[in-house]
Short mmCIF file of C-alpha atoms in Angstrom, two decimals:
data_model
loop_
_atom_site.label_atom_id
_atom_site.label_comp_id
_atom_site.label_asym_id
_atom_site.label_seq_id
_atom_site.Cartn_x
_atom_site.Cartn_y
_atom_site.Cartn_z
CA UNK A 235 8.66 -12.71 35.40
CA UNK A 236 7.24 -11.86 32.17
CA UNK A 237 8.72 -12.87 29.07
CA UNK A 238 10.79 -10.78 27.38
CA UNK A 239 9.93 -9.07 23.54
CA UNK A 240 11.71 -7.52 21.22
CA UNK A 241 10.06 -4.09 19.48
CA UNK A 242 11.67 -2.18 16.39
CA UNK A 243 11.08 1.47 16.49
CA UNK A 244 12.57 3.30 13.52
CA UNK A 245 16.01 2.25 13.53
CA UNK A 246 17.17 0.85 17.05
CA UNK A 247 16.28 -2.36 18.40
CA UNK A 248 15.67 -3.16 22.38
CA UNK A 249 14.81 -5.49 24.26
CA UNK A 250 12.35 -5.05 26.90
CA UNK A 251 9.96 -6.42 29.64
CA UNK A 252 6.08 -6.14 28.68
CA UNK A 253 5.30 -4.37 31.92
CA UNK A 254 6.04 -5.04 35.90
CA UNK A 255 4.88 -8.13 36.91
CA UNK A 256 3.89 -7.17 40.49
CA UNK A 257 1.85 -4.29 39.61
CA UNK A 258 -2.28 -5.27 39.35
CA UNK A 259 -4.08 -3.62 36.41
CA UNK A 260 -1.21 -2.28 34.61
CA UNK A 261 -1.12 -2.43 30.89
CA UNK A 262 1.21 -4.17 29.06
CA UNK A 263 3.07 -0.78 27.75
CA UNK A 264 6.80 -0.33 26.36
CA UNK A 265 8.84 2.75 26.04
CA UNK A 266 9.96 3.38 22.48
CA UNK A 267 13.32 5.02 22.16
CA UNK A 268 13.60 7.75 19.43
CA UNK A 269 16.81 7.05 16.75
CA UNK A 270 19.30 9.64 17.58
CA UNK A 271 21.43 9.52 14.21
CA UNK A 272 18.69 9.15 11.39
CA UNK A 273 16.66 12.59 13.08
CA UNK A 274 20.30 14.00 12.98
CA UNK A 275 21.42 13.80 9.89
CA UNK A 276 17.40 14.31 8.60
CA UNK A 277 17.88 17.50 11.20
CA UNK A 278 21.55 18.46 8.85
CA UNK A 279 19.89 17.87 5.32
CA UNK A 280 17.77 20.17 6.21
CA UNK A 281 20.01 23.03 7.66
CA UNK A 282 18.14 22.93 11.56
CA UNK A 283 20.76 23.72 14.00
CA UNK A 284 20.47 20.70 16.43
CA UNK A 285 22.05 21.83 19.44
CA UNK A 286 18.63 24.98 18.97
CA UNK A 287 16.30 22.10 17.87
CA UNK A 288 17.50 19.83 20.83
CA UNK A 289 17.25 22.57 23.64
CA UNK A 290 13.43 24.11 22.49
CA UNK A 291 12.18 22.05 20.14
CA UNK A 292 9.28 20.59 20.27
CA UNK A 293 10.50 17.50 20.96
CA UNK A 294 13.35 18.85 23.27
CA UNK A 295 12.18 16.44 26.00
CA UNK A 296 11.23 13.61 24.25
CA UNK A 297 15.09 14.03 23.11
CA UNK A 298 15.99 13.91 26.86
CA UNK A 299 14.10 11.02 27.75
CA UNK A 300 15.88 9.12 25.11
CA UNK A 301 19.29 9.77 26.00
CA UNK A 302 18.88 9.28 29.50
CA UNK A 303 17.10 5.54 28.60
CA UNK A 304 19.51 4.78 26.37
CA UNK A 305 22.75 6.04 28.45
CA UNK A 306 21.18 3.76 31.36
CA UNK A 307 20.32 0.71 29.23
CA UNK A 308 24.25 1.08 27.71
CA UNK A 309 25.37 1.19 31.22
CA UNK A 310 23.76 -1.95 32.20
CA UNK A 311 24.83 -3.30 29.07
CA UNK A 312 28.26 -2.43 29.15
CA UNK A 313 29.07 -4.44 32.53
CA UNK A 314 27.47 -7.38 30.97
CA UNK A 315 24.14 -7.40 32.93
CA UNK A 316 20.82 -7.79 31.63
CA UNK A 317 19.00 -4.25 31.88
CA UNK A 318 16.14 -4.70 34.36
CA UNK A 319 14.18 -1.81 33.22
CA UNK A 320 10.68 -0.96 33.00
CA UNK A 321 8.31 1.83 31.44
CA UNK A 322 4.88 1.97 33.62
CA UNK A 323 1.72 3.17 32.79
CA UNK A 324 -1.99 3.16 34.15
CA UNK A 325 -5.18 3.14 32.17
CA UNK A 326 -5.70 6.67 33.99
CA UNK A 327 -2.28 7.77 32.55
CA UNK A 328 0.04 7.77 35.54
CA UNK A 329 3.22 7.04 34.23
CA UNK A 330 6.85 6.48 35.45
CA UNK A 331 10.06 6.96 32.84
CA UNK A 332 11.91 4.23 33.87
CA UNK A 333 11.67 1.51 36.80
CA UNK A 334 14.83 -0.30 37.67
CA UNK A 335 14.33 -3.32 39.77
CA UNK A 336 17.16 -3.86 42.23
CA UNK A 337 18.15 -5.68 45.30
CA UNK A 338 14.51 -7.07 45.69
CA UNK A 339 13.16 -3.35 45.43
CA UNK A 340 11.71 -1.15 42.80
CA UNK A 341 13.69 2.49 42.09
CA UNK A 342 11.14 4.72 40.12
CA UNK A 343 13.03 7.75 37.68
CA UNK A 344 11.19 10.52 36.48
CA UNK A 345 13.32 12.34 33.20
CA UNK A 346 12.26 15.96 33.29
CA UNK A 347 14.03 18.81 31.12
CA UNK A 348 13.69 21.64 34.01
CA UNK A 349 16.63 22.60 36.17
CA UNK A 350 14.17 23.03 39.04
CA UNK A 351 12.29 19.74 39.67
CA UNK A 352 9.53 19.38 42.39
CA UNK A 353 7.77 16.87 44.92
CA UNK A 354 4.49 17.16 42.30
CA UNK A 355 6.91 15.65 39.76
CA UNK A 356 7.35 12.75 41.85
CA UNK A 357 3.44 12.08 42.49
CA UNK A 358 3.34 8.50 40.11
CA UNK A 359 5.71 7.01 42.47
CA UNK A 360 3.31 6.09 44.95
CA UNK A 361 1.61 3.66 42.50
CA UNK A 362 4.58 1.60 42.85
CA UNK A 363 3.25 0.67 46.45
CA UNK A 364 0.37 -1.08 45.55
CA UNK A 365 2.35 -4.02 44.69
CA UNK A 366 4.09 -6.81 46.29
CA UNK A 367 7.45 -5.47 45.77
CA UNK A 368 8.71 -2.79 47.86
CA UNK A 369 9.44 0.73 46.30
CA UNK A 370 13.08 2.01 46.82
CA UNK A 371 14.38 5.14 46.45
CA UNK A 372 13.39 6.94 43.54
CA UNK A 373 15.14 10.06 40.93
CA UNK A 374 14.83 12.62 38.95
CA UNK A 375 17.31 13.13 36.37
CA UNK A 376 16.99 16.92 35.07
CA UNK A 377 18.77 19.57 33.43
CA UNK A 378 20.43 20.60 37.56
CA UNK A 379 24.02 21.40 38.04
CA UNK A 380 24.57 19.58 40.66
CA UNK A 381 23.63 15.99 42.51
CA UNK A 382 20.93 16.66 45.40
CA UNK A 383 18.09 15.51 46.90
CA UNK A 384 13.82 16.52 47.15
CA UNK A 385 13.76 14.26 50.00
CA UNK A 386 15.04 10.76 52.15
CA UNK A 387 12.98 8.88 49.25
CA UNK A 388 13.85 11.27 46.14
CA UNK A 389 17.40 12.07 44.82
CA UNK A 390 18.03 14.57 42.06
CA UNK A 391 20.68 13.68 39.51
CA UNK A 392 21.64 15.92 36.96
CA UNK A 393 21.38 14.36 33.23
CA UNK A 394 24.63 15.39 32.37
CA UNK A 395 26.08 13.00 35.22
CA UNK A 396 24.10 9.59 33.24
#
């Protein structure tokens, strides 16, 4: 298992795995999380309406990756377990949100702000067979109404539900 570091960005502070261990030629990448309360109250001083700002901004899903990292980390957190979670990412830029590694297998998520997600969203899961742990069933947690699946592998979850 790789040893575990500890990266600042802005103004929260996780702790995080370097990159799967079982994965060949992956680079050691993390996932930085984005400070919720200083960009608000930066967002308030000057007059942006958030609730606007967070639904077509720019940034809109960078915002929704965020949350739905830091509502799962919490989570895990919470009920006193160590988060295993994982940000992956290829040299050829196939990337996965989140990996959580469970019961001996690896569950790929995919964060996406649509309310009508696709198989084509779900294409960088398949890099998770090349190693020697086997892939589980995988997510996408959206902006849907209701909890469904794409597929037997793929469930959809919708983000308010994290």
């Amino acid at each position: 298992m790789a040893s575990m570091r500890v990266k600042a960005a802005r103004s929260i502070t996780l702790a995080i795995r370097p990159s799967l261990p079982s994965i060949e030629d992956t680079m050691p990448l993390v996932f930085y999380p984005t400070p919720y309360l200083p960009i608000s109250i930066r967002m308030g001083l000057h007059r942006l309406f958030i609730n606007r700002t967070l639904e077509a901004g720019a940034m809109s899903g960078a915002f929704m990756e965020n949350f739905v990292v830091s509502e799962i980390y919490k989570s895990y957190l919470n009920t006193g377990v160590e988060p295993p979670l994982y940000y992956y990412r290829e040299r050829n830029a196939k990337e996965i949100d989140i990996v959580i590694e469970t019961d001996g297998k690896l569950h790929p998520i995919e964060i996406k702000k649509t309310a009508t997600p696709t198989r084509s969203m779900t294409r960088s899961f398949g890099v998770l067979d090349k190693g020697s742990i086997p892939r589980g069933r995988g997510a996408i947690v959206c902006a849907v109404e209701k909890f469904s699946a794409l597929d037997s592998d793929t469930l959809v979850i919708p983000a308010g539900l994290i």
